[in-house]
Tab-separated table of C-alpha atoms in Angstrom:
chain	number	residue	atom	x	y	z
A	50	GLU	CA	0.172	0.137	0.002
A	51	THR	CA	1.488	3.662	-0.961
A	52	ALA	CA	1.522	6.317	1.028
A	53	ALA	CA	-0.807	8.102	-0.945
A	54	LEU	CA	-3.449	5.277	-0.708
A	55	ALA	CA	-3.174	5.218	2.858
A	56	GLU	CA	-3.772	8.752	2.966
A	57	ASP	CA	-6.573	8.687	1.068
A	58	ARG	CA	-8.067	5.904	3.034
A	59	ARG	CA	-7.626	7.641	6.138
A	60	LEU	CA	-9.469	10.683	4.688
A	61	ALA	CA	-12.114	8.874	3.843
A	62	GLN	CA	-12.425	6.679	7.067
A	63	MET	CA	-13.245	10.066	8.835
A	64	ARG	CA	-15.397	11.404	6.227
A	65	GLN	CA	-17.669	7.944	6.672
A	66	TRP	CA	-17.298	8.709	10.621
A	67	MET	CA	-18.744	12.246	10.109
A	68	ALA	CA	-21.337	10.864	7.687
A	69	GLU	CA	-22.249	8.511	10.453
A	70	ARG	CA	-22.812	11.004	13.280
A	71	ARG	CA	-24.785	13.237	11.105
A	72	TYR	CA	-27.052	10.613	10.515
A	73	LEU	CA	-27.222	9.695	13.849
A	74	LEU	CA	-27.927	13.362	14.772
A	75	SER	CA	-30.954	13.747	12.525
A	76	ARG	CA	-32.531	10.619	13.476
A	77	LEU	CA	-32.047	11.813	17.089
A	78	SER	CA	-33.239	15.450	16.344
A	79	GLY	CA	-36.040	14.069	14.476
A	80	ASN	CA	-34.956	15.923	10.963
A	81	ALA	CA	-34.569	12.664	8.924
A	82	ASP	CA	-38.026	13.022	6.874
A	83	ARG	CA	-37.216	17.028	6.639
A	84	VAL	CA	-37.128	17.986	3.229
A	85	PRO	CA	-33.448	19.557	3.065
A	86	PRO	CA	-32.715	23.238	1.797
A	87	PRO	CA	-31.143	24.040	-1.631
A	88	VAL	CA	-27.353	23.185	-1.573
A	89	LEU	CA	-24.688	25.748	-2.879
A	90	GLY	CA	-22.671	24.850	-5.519
A	91	ALA	CA	-18.976	24.458	-5.724
A	92	GLN	CA	-18.685	27.845	-7.397
A	93	GLU	CA	-21.073	30.010	-5.325
A	94	LEU	CA	-19.613	28.233	-2.343
A	95	ASP	CA	-15.879	29.740	-3.584
A	96	ASN	CA	-17.697	33.172	-3.720
A	97	VAL	CA	-19.126	33.062	-0.393
A	98	LEU	CA	-15.354	32.136	1.016
A	99	ALA	CA	-13.886	34.812	-1.213
A	100	ALA	CA	-15.969	37.480	0.090
A	101	LEU	CA	-14.995	36.335	3.620
A	102	GLN	CA	-11.496	36.017	2.692
A	103	VAL	CA	-11.325	40.146	2.009
A	104	GLY	CA	-13.011	40.557	5.123
A	105	PRO	CA	-11.944	41.108	8.785
A	106	VAL	CA	-8.845	38.577	9.348
A	107	VAL	CA	-10.419	36.572	12.101
A	108	ALA	CA	-9.866	33.173	13.266
A	109	ARG	CA	-13.376	31.300	13.117
A	110	SER	CA	-14.313	28.035	14.707
A	111	THR	CA	-16.726	25.494	12.849
A	112	ALA	CA	-19.779	27.261	14.301
A	113	ARG	CA	-18.588	30.452	13.919
A	114	LEU	CA	-17.608	29.608	10.043
A	115	ARG	CA	-21.321	27.947	9.291
A	116	GLN	CA	-22.573	31.230	10.454
A	117	ALA	CA	-20.303	33.366	8.704
A	118	VAL	CA	-21.035	31.033	5.416
A	119	HIS	CA	-25.045	31.570	6.269
A	120	GLU	CA	-24.662	35.288	6.123
A	121	GLN	CA	-22.880	36.225	3.438
A	122	ALA	CA	-24.705	33.894	1.339
A	123	GLN	CA	-27.928	35.698	2.260
A	124	ARG	CA	-25.897	38.891	1.658
A	125	LEU	CA	-25.616	37.502	-1.660
A	126	GLY	CA	-29.162	36.866	-2.503
A	127	THR	CA	-29.222	33.064	-1.823
A	128	ASP	CA	-30.800	30.559	1.446
A	129	ALA	CA	-28.673	27.679	0.419
A	130	VAL	CA	-26.163	25.980	2.327
A	131	PRO	CA	-23.296	23.878	1.943
A	132	GLY	CA	-23.784	20.434	0.762
A	133	ASP	CA	-22.748	17.271	3.010
A	134	GLU	CA	-19.532	17.008	1.644
A	135	GLN	CA	-18.462	20.739	1.551
A	136	ALA	CA	-20.134	20.731	5.342
A	137	ASP	CA	-17.715	18.571	6.604
A	138	SER	CA	-14.724	19.980	5.279
A	139	LEU	CA	-15.743	23.475	6.804
A	140	ALA	CA	-15.994	21.079	10.037
A	141	LEU	CA	-12.667	19.521	9.707
A	142	PHE	CA	-10.682	22.374	8.859
A	143	GLY	CA	-12.751	24.552	11.843
A	144	ASP	CA	-11.970	22.069	14.280
A	145	LEU	CA	-8.119	21.866	13.200
A	146	TYR	CA	-8.024	25.495	13.548
A	147	MET	CA	-9.293	25.830	16.437
A	148	ARG	CA	-6.611	23.030	17.924
A	149	LEU	CA	-4.027	24.667	16.544
A	150	LEU	CA	-4.678	27.972	18.027
A	151	ASP	CA	-4.841	26.465	21.290
A	152	ARG	CA	-1.157	25.104	20.559
A	153	VAL	CA	-0.154	28.740	19.107
A	154	HIS	CA	1.377	31.223	21.323
A	155	PRO	CA	-1.124	34.031	21.523
A	156	SER	CA	1.187	36.490	19.938
A	157	ALA	CA	0.810	34.870	16.519
A	158	HIS	CA	-2.858	34.232	16.681
A	159	THR	CA	-3.202	36.918	14.004
A	160	LEU	CA	-0.715	35.532	11.609
A	161	LEU	CA	-2.656	31.860	11.652
A	162	ALA	CA	-5.707	33.479	10.871
A	163	GLY	CA	-4.259	35.007	8.327
A	164	LEU	CA	-3.864	31.944	6.656
A	165	GLN	CA	-7.516	30.072	7.469
A	166	MET	CA	-9.561	31.778	4.781
A	167	PRO	CA	-6.851	31.043	1.235
A	168	LEU	CA	-6.554	27.194	2.956
A	169	LEU	CA	-10.266	26.739	3.516
A	170	ARG	CA	-11.000	27.499	-0.049
A	171	LEU	CA	-8.579	25.258	-1.127
A	172	ALA	CA	-9.951	22.709	1.383
A	173	VAL	CA	-13.392	22.505	0.341
A	174	ARG	CA	-12.317	21.504	-3.076
A	175	ASP	CA	-9.404	19.269	-2.250
A	176	PRO	CA	-9.429	18.233	1.406
A	177	GLY	CA	-6.510	15.830	0.591
A	178	PHE	CA	-3.722	17.941	1.162
A	179	LEU	CA	-4.462	17.759	5.236
A	180	VAL	CA	-3.166	14.114	5.223
A	181	ARG	CA	-0.319	14.879	2.459
A	182	PRO	CA	2.736	15.843	4.501
A	183	SER	CA	4.864	16.725	0.927
A	184	ALA	CA	1.857	19.232	-0.037
A	185	PRO	CA	3.083	22.459	-0.190
A	186	GLN	CA	-0.041	23.749	1.287
A	187	ARG	CA	0.324	21.764	4.344
A	188	LYS	CA	4.016	22.653	4.915
A	189	LEU	CA	3.445	26.297	5.114
A	190	LEU	CA	0.479	25.662	7.410
A	191	ALA	CA	2.691	23.034	9.709
A	192	THR	CA	5.924	25.765	9.624
A	193	VAL	CA	3.786	28.503	10.753
A	194	ALA	CA	2.213	26.591	13.442
A	195	GLU	CA	5.613	25.266	14.777
A	196	SER	CA	7.372	28.496	14.554
A	197	ALA	CA	5.040	30.154	16.682
A	198	ALA	CA	4.075	26.680	19.127
A	199	ALA	CA	3.196	27.727	22.268
A	200	TYR	CA	5.665	25.515	23.744
A	201	HIS	CA	8.462	27.249	22.614
A	202	GLY	CA	7.498	30.100	24.753
A	203	SER	CA	8.224	33.980	23.692
A	204	GLU	CA	11.730	33.502	23.890
A	205	GLY	CA	11.476	30.697	21.424
A	206	LEU	CA	9.848	32.775	18.840
A	207	ASP	CA	12.406	34.009	15.867
A	208	PRO	CA	11.022	37.465	15.476
A	209	GLN	CA	12.952	37.929	12.117
A	210	LEU	CA	11.243	35.099	10.340
A	211	LEU	CA	7.817	35.713	12.145
A	212	GLU	CA	7.997	39.050	10.416
A	213	ARG	CA	8.983	37.353	6.999
A	214	MET	CA	5.691	35.139	7.606
A	215	GLN	CA	3.604	37.766	8.291
A	216	GLU	CA	4.380	39.459	5.070
A	217	VAL	CA	3.826	36.249	3.064
A	218	VAL	CA	0.588	35.705	4.873
A	219	ARG	CA	-0.644	38.858	3.948
A	220	GLU	CA	0.569	38.625	0.326
A	221	LEU	CA	-1.500	35.094	0.257
A	222	ALA	CA	-4.399	36.675	1.533
A	223	MET	CA	-4.828	38.652	-1.531
A	224	GLN	CA	-4.480	36.054	-4.019
A	225	TYR	CA	-6.904	33.572	-5.812
A	226	PRO	CA	-5.683	30.027	-3.729
A	227	HIS	CA	-6.709	27.489	-6.138
A	228	GLU	CA	-3.952	27.194	-8.236
A	229	PRO	CA	-0.838	24.983	-6.496
A	230	GLU	CA	1.647	27.080	-7.373
A	231	THR	CA	-0.032	30.062	-5.210
A	232	PHE	CA	1.119	28.173	-2.204
A	233	GLU	CA	4.461	26.582	-3.802
A	234	GLU	CA	5.676	30.356	-4.158
A	235	ALA	CA	4.948	30.906	-0.596
A	236	TRP	CA	6.293	28.098	0.609
A	237	ALA	CA	9.388	29.039	-1.404
A	238	ALA	CA	9.510	32.353	0.000
A	239	LEU	CA	9.798	30.988	3.518
A	240	GLU	CA	12.864	28.539	2.661
A	241	GLU	CA	15.536	31.136	2.728
A	242	PRO	CA	14.498	32.825	6.218
A	243	LEU	CA	13.648	29.718	7.357
A	244	GLN	CA	17.178	28.436	6.502
A	245	ALA	CA	18.219	31.665	8.089
A	246	ALA	CA	16.685	31.061	11.398
A	247	LEU	CA	18.107	27.317	11.689
A	248	ARG	CA	21.656	28.815	11.001
A	249	ARG	CA	21.324	31.260	13.677
A	250	ALA	CA	19.888	28.631	16.148
A	251	GLU	CA	22.856	26.258	15.220
A	252	ILE	CA	25.197	29.029	16.013
A	253	ALA	CA	23.631	30.053	18.984
A	254	GLU	CA	23.762	26.506	20.463
A	255	ARG	CA	27.505	25.734	19.850
A	256	ARG	CA	28.254	28.880	21.632
A	257	ASN	CA	26.286	27.306	24.647
A	258	VAL	CA	27.642	24.250	24.426
A	259	GLU	CA	31.150	25.720	24.128
A	260	ALA	CA	30.510	27.641	27.310
A	261	ALA	CA	28.922	24.683	29.050
A	262	ARG	CA	31.933	22.716	28.193
A	263	GLY	CA	34.389	25.181	29.082
A	264	ARG	CA	32.504	25.520	32.764
A	265	GLU	CA	32.905	21.852	33.045
A	266	ARG	CA	36.560	21.908	32.188
A	267	LEU	CA	36.861	24.698	35.111
A	268	LEU	CA	34.776	22.986	37.557
A	269	SER	CA	36.850	19.673	36.934
A	270	ALA	CA	40.330	21.686	37.624
A	271	ARG	CA	38.715	23.159	40.838
A	272	ARG	CA	37.910	19.922	42.218
A	273	SER	CA	41.491	18.363	41.206
A	274	ALA	CA	43.010	21.540	42.850
A	275	ALA	CA	40.937	20.962	45.946
A	276	THR	CA	41.332	17.222	46.208
A	277	ALA	CA	44.962	17.613	46.106
A	278	LEU	CA	45.157	20.413	48.697
A	279	GLU	CA	43.357	18.192	51.070
A	280	TRP	CA	45.709	15.386	50.035
A	281	THR	CA	48.852	17.406	50.777
A	282	LEU	CA	47.576	18.518	53.998
A	283	GLY	CA	46.274	15.609	55.595
A	284	GLU	CA	44.870	16.125	59.078
A	285	ARG	CA	47.181	18.838	60.119
A	286	ASN	CA	46.069	21.562	62.061
A	287	LEU	CA	46.934	24.884	60.631
A	288	PRO	CA	45.626	28.032	61.599
A	289	ARG	CA	42.197	29.900	59.897
A	290	PHE	CA	44.098	33.020	58.228
A	291	VAL	CA	46.586	30.782	56.517
A	292	ARG	CA	44.095	28.044	55.852
A	293	SER	CA	41.707	30.391	54.345
A	294	LEU	CA	44.820	31.532	52.335
A	295	LEU	CA	45.299	28.015	51.010
A	296	GLU	CA	41.354	27.389	50.575
A	297	GLN	CA	40.698	30.275	48.301
A	298	PRO	CA	43.715	32.269	46.348
A	299	TRP	CA	45.848	29.116	46.136
A	300	THR	CA	43.467	26.643	45.426
A	301	ASP	CA	42.076	29.222	42.665
A	302	ALA	CA	46.127	29.396	41.418
A	303	LEU	CA	46.094	25.421	41.239
A	304	ALA	CA	42.867	24.991	39.210
A	305	MET	CA	44.346	27.597	36.876
A	306	VAL	CA	47.532	25.410	36.242
A	307	ALA	CA	44.939	22.422	35.955
A	308	LEU	CA	42.909	24.185	33.417
A	309	ARG	CA	45.540	25.369	31.208
A	310	HIS	CA	48.150	22.681	31.599
A	311	GLY	CA	46.523	19.408	33.111
A	312	THR	CA	46.695	17.414	36.050
A	313	THR	CA	49.882	15.049	34.323
A	314	SER	CA	51.842	18.088	33.208
A	315	GLU	CA	55.328	19.455	34.662
A	316	GLN	CA	53.588	22.560	35.460
A	317	TRP	CA	51.627	20.745	37.678
A	318	HIS	CA	53.753	18.590	39.616
A	319	ALA	CA	55.919	21.821	40.007
A	320	HIS	CA	53.212	23.446	41.930
A	321	MET	CA	52.339	20.337	43.757
A	322	GLU	CA	56.085	20.510	44.900
A	323	THR	CA	55.216	23.941	46.110
A	324	THR	CA	52.247	22.992	48.120
A	325	ALA	CA	54.492	20.422	49.854
A	326	ALA	CA	56.736	23.332	50.554
A	327	ILE	CA	54.133	25.148	52.042
A	328	THR	CA	52.892	22.413	53.954
A	329	ARG	CA	56.148	21.970	55.607
A	330	ALA	CA	56.268	25.514	55.957
A	331	LEU	CA	53.148	26.182	58.167
A	332	HIS	CA	53.138	22.897	59.948
A	333	ASP	CA	57.089	22.432	60.453
A	334	ALA	CA	58.208	25.961	60.655
A	335	GLU	CA	60.631	25.076	58.026
A	336	PRO	CA	60.829	27.907	55.304
A	337	ALA	CA	60.202	27.504	51.657
A	338	GLY	CA	62.799	28.117	49.101
A	339	PRO	CA	62.865	31.412	46.963
A	340	GLU	CA	61.781	29.359	43.908
A	341	HIS	CA	58.396	28.582	45.949
A	342	SER	CA	58.187	32.241	46.903
A	343	LEU	CA	58.271	32.918	42.990
A	344	ARG	CA	56.134	30.481	41.722
A	345	ILE	CA	52.982	31.290	44.100
A	346	ARG	CA	53.342	35.221	42.840
A	347	GLU	CA	53.790	34.154	39.424
A	348	ALA	CA	50.696	31.836	39.866
A	349	LEU	CA	48.392	34.355	42.082
A	350	GLY	CA	49.158	36.971	39.299
A	351	LEU	CA	47.830	34.757	36.885
A	352	ILE	CA	44.257	34.751	38.805
A	353	GLY	CA	44.176	38.731	39.017
A	354	TYR	CA	46.149	39.344	42.293
A	355	HIS	CA	48.223	42.390	42.576
A	356	PRO	CA	52.085	42.159	42.862
A	357	GLU	CA	52.045	43.207	46.508
A	358	GLN	CA	48.938	41.075	47.209
A	359	ALA	CA	50.687	38.255	45.494
A	360	ALA	CA	53.896	38.761	47.556
A	361	ALA	CA	52.285	39.183	50.849
A	362	ILE	CA	50.056	35.989	50.497
A	363	ALA	CA	53.567	33.910	49.192
A	364	GLY	CA	55.363	35.818	52.799
A	365	TYR	CA	52.849	34.133	54.671
A	366	LEU	CA	52.431	30.536	53.009
A	367	THR	CA	56.326	30.099	52.515
A	368	GLY	CA	57.338	31.269	56.084
A	369	THR	CA	59.350	33.944	54.829
A	370	GLY	CA	57.238	36.930	55.484
A	371	ASN	CA	57.888	39.638	58.158
A	372	PRO	CA	56.873	37.985	61.318
A	373	ASP	CA	56.351	41.429	63.007
A	374	ALA	CA	53.118	42.184	60.506
A	375	ASP	CA	50.400	43.939	61.864
A	376	ALA	CA	46.702	42.610	62.479
A	377	ALA	CA	45.381	45.266	60.186
A	378	SER	CA	47.275	44.222	56.998
A	379	ARG	CA	46.113	40.851	57.550
A	380	THR	CA	42.343	42.151	58.083
A	381	GLU	CA	42.923	44.308	55.310
A	382	LEU	CA	43.698	41.095	52.987
A	383	ALA	CA	41.386	38.935	54.624
A	384	LEU	CA	38.995	41.100	53.380
A	385	GLU	CA	40.249	41.657	49.814
A	386	MET	CA	39.926	37.944	49.537
A	387	LYS	CA	36.315	37.701	50.441
A	388	GLU	CA	35.027	40.505	47.915
A	389	ARG	CA	37.162	38.916	45.421
A	390	SER	CA	35.324	36.307	43.244
A	391	ARG	CA	36.345	32.864	43.175
A	392	LEU	CA	37.640	31.485	39.971
A	393	GLY	CA	34.948	30.086	37.879
A	394	ASP	CA	32.572	30.265	40.977
A	395	ARG	CA	28.847	30.424	39.712
A	396	GLY	CA	27.315	29.280	42.965
A	397	ASP	CA	25.516	26.681	41.490
A	398	GLU	CA	27.634	23.688	41.141
A	399	PRO	CA	26.015	20.594	41.903
A	400	GLY	CA	27.861	17.780	43.867
A	401	PRO	CA	29.487	15.039	41.567
A	402	GLN	CA	26.432	12.219	41.868
A	403	ALA	CA	24.490	13.993	44.457
A	404	HIS	CA	21.996	11.326	44.932
A	405	ALA	CA	23.705	8.602	43.860
A	406	ALA	CA	24.461	6.724	47.338
A	407	ASN	CA	20.925	8.024	48.330
A	408	PRO	CA	18.976	4.867	49.535
A	409	GLY	CA	15.622	6.980	49.358
A	410	ARG	CA	15.974	7.673	45.641
A	411	ARG	CA	12.922	6.130	43.922
A	412	ARG	CA	13.809	3.410	41.311
A	413	GLY	CA	12.322	5.162	38.443
A	414	GLU	CA	14.287	8.066	38.799
A	415	GLN	CA	17.533	5.894	38.625
A	416	GLU	CA	15.921	3.863	35.601
A	417	TRP	CA	15.373	7.466	34.023
A	418	GLU	CA	19.077	8.515	34.783
A	419	SER	CA	20.552	5.605	33.606
A	420	ARG	CA	18.837	6.026	30.578
A	421	LEU	CA	19.443	9.401	29.772
A	422	ALA	CA	23.361	8.838	30.461
A	423	ALA	CA	22.592	6.158	27.267
A	424	LEU	CA	20.700	8.206	25.327
A	425	PRO	CA	22.490	10.928	22.301
A	426	ASP	CA	23.116	14.354	22.862
A	427	GLY	CA	19.620	16.172	20.951
A	428	GLN	CA	16.547	15.102	22.897
A	429	TRP	CA	13.699	16.755	22.809
A	430	LEU	CA	11.697	17.213	26.446
A	431	GLU	CA	8.578	18.360	27.290
A	432	PHE	CA	7.978	19.884	30.892
A	433	ASP	CA	5.436	21.194	32.425
A	434	ALA	CA	5.003	24.625	32.282
A	435	GLY	CA	1.767	26.192	34.052
A	436	ASP	CA	2.738	29.900	33.600
A	437	LEU	CA	3.070	29.755	29.763
A	438	PRO	CA	0.335	29.677	27.210
A	439	GLY	CA	-0.945	26.401	26.562
A	440	GLY	CA	0.966	24.918	29.737
A	441	LEU	CA	4.152	23.128	28.041
A	442	GLN	CA	7.380	23.764	27.469
A	443	ARG	CA	9.706	22.113	24.901
A	444	LEU	CA	13.315	21.903	25.450
A	445	ARG	CA	16.321	20.013	23.468
A	446	LEU	CA	19.200	18.366	25.799
A	447	VAL	CA	22.234	19.322	23.883
A	448	TRP	CA	24.942	18.185	26.302
A	449	ARG	CA	25.570	16.816	29.725
A	450	GLY	CA	28.361	17.424	31.932
A	451	ALA	CA	29.755	13.909	32.967
A	452	ASP	CA	31.718	15.114	36.373
A	453	SER	CA	29.026	17.644	37.144
A	454	GLY	CA	26.305	15.590	36.267
A	455	ARG	CA	24.824	19.304	34.586
A	456	VAL	CA	22.848	19.481	31.817
A	457	LEU	CA	22.283	21.919	29.113
A	458	LEU	CA	18.669	22.543	27.721
A	459	LEU	CA	18.121	24.777	24.999
A	460	ASN	CA	14.871	26.058	23.260
A	461	VAL	CA	14.609	26.113	19.315
A	462	ARG	CA	16.818	29.300	19.096
A	463	GLY	CA	19.647	27.730	20.564
A	464	GLN	CA	19.043	29.877	23.687
A	465	PRO	CA	18.373	28.483	27.181
A	466	PRO	CA	15.271	29.985	28.355
A	467	SER	CA	14.699	32.188	31.512
A	468	ARG	CA	13.445	29.616	33.721
A	469	VAL	CA	15.344	26.471	33.565
A	470	PRO	CA	13.324	23.508	34.567
A	471	ALA	CA	16.404	20.941	35.703
A	472	GLY	CA	19.988	22.121	35.681
A	473	ASN	CA	21.447	18.389	36.081
A	474	MET	CA	20.689	14.840	35.296
A	475	SER	CA	19.041	14.182	38.866
A	476	GLU	CA	16.425	16.674	38.777
A	477	LEU	CA	15.822	15.600	35.397
A	478	ALA	CA	15.397	12.393	35.915
A	479	ARG	CA	13.051	13.311	38.714
A	480	MET	CA	10.817	15.074	36.676
A	481	LEU	CA	10.564	12.493	34.570
A	482	ALA	CA	10.030	9.469	37.061
A	483	SER	CA	6.938	11.869	38.114
A	484	GLY	CA	5.741	12.766	35.025
A	485	SER	CA	6.403	16.530	35.050
A	486	ALA	CA	8.602	16.227	31.786
A	487	ARG	CA	8.360	13.625	28.688
A	488	LEU	CA	10.946	12.404	26.723
A	489	LEU	CA	10.039	13.435	23.103
A	490	GLY	CA	13.163	11.935	21.357
A	491	GLU	CA	15.328	13.335	18.321
A	492	HIS	CA	12.106	14.210	15.895
A	493	PRO	CA	9.064	14.852	18.007
A	494	LEU	CA	5.452	15.462	16.624
A	495	ASP	CA	4.821	19.085	15.144
A	496	VAL	CA	1.877	21.377	16.412
A	497	LEU	CA	-0.173	20.434	13.203
A	498	ASP	CA	0.506	16.548	13.937
A	499	HIS	CA	-0.377	16.709	17.541
A	500	ALA	CA	-3.552	19.050	16.430
A	501	TRP	CA	-4.378	16.776	13.839
A	502	ARG	CA	-4.282	13.645	15.567
A	503	ALA	CA	-6.301	14.734	18.519
A	504	MET	CA	-8.934	15.737	16.109
A	505	VAL	CA	-9.084	12.175	14.554
A	506	ALA	CA	-9.333	10.795	18.142
A	507	SER	CA	-12.488	13.017	18.686
A	508	LEU	CA	-14.312	11.839	15.657
A	509	GLN	CA	-13.826	8.158	16.570
A	510	PRO	CA	-16.559	5.954	17.336
A	511	ALA	CA	-16.259	4.238	20.285
A	512	GLY	CA	-14.317	1.160	19.836
A	513	ALA	CA	-13.231	2.118	16.367
A	514	GLU	CA	-9.646	1.279	15.251
A	515	ALA	CA	-7.056	4.234	16.167
A	516	GLU	CA	-5.478	5.904	13.411
A	517	PRO	CA	-2.001	4.369	13.174
A	518	GLY	CA	0.327	6.762	15.591
A	519	THR	CA	-2.711	8.662	17.225
A	520	SER	CA	-2.014	7.084	20.280
A	521	GLY	CA	0.489	5.752	22.840
A	522	VAL	CA	2.522	7.946	25.203
A	523	GLU	CA	6.218	8.830	24.504
A	524	GLY	CA	8.894	8.528	27.078
A	525	ALA	CA	8.085	5.406	29.208
A	526	PRO	CA	11.415	4.376	30.755
């Protein structure tokens, strides 16, 4: 069975359901034996819709479409009504459009409304384009709806792309829409701005991923420095002031060495020798040699300390400073360190595998965390978001930090949202396990597909076989 034949059969099945419903309603209402009103011919109905197309731009539901068509037909001097098949096309398109509007950001409702009449005039003649993904009319509707999807949030709407779409829709609204070339030209006019928007998103995503990797490398370097210092000091008790010198400026200096050269380099080993010399100077009163003092001053200079401050810190750490230095100078140095920002400190560092040893973690969270770790980057996720239109937020998981467990979630424009629903793997796994987030995969359904499938499900009689792909829940572990 070819794809085209399957699409035709799907549409025929929907028409059959609508005919059965119409027959049942007429029997229940007692109108089955009434003389039907005259029927609008195809050209007459198109004239009615053409008059509506040049009128106010407004998206109409099925009921409002029927009312508008009836009133416009009367203005044109006839009491005729659309035939059954024409009425079905109006109902299908009106229902689909209302479902689309529910899923599109309110700021783009006017944009979508401008497409309704041109597409409806085509739908009453050839409703099959709605089930043909390759049809330019359907691609145009799908692209406009997806670009303005509510689950992208206002931050996910590309203003340059939406502005070009407004221009294309305004031009289309002034044309006779029956010729396929009309929609092909409209679709072609969007290809270049679509590609430009895609390139902007790819550039933004690369920049954000590189920034996340840089922060991860810095975090790893800081942890290596802290671990090395802890191992060198062991259980030795040191005065509070000199311990703060080790845990702040010297740890930052070691982190810079690890970041630049790695923990297997000659530079790292040299600074570890200086760390051991510092420990002996502070604990065993064995002053360190001048080469260590020089190394400390140079290392502190690389992280922004003034030469005089670096020399004072080196003197305290190596035991070669002025033993008669007054308390005021120490206090001044302590205040300077307190006000100085730490190397790479963002205040949001999660602990490595923060929940791995927690026996209270639910099994579902552990399963989700394992599954997430095995997935390739680029997975789309959907989050409950009551503060956004439509109550949903769709973001893409583009990077995970092996050391920190951090995750980077970006919107369709390649940018992080202002409100990040999850910052690390544990939080994300918890949301997936609780059902407040869902995994959609690399190629999730777009807005038009969701609206179409919801409409088909609403038409299906009880017990009817579902259209393939219209049911099923994504994201179960």
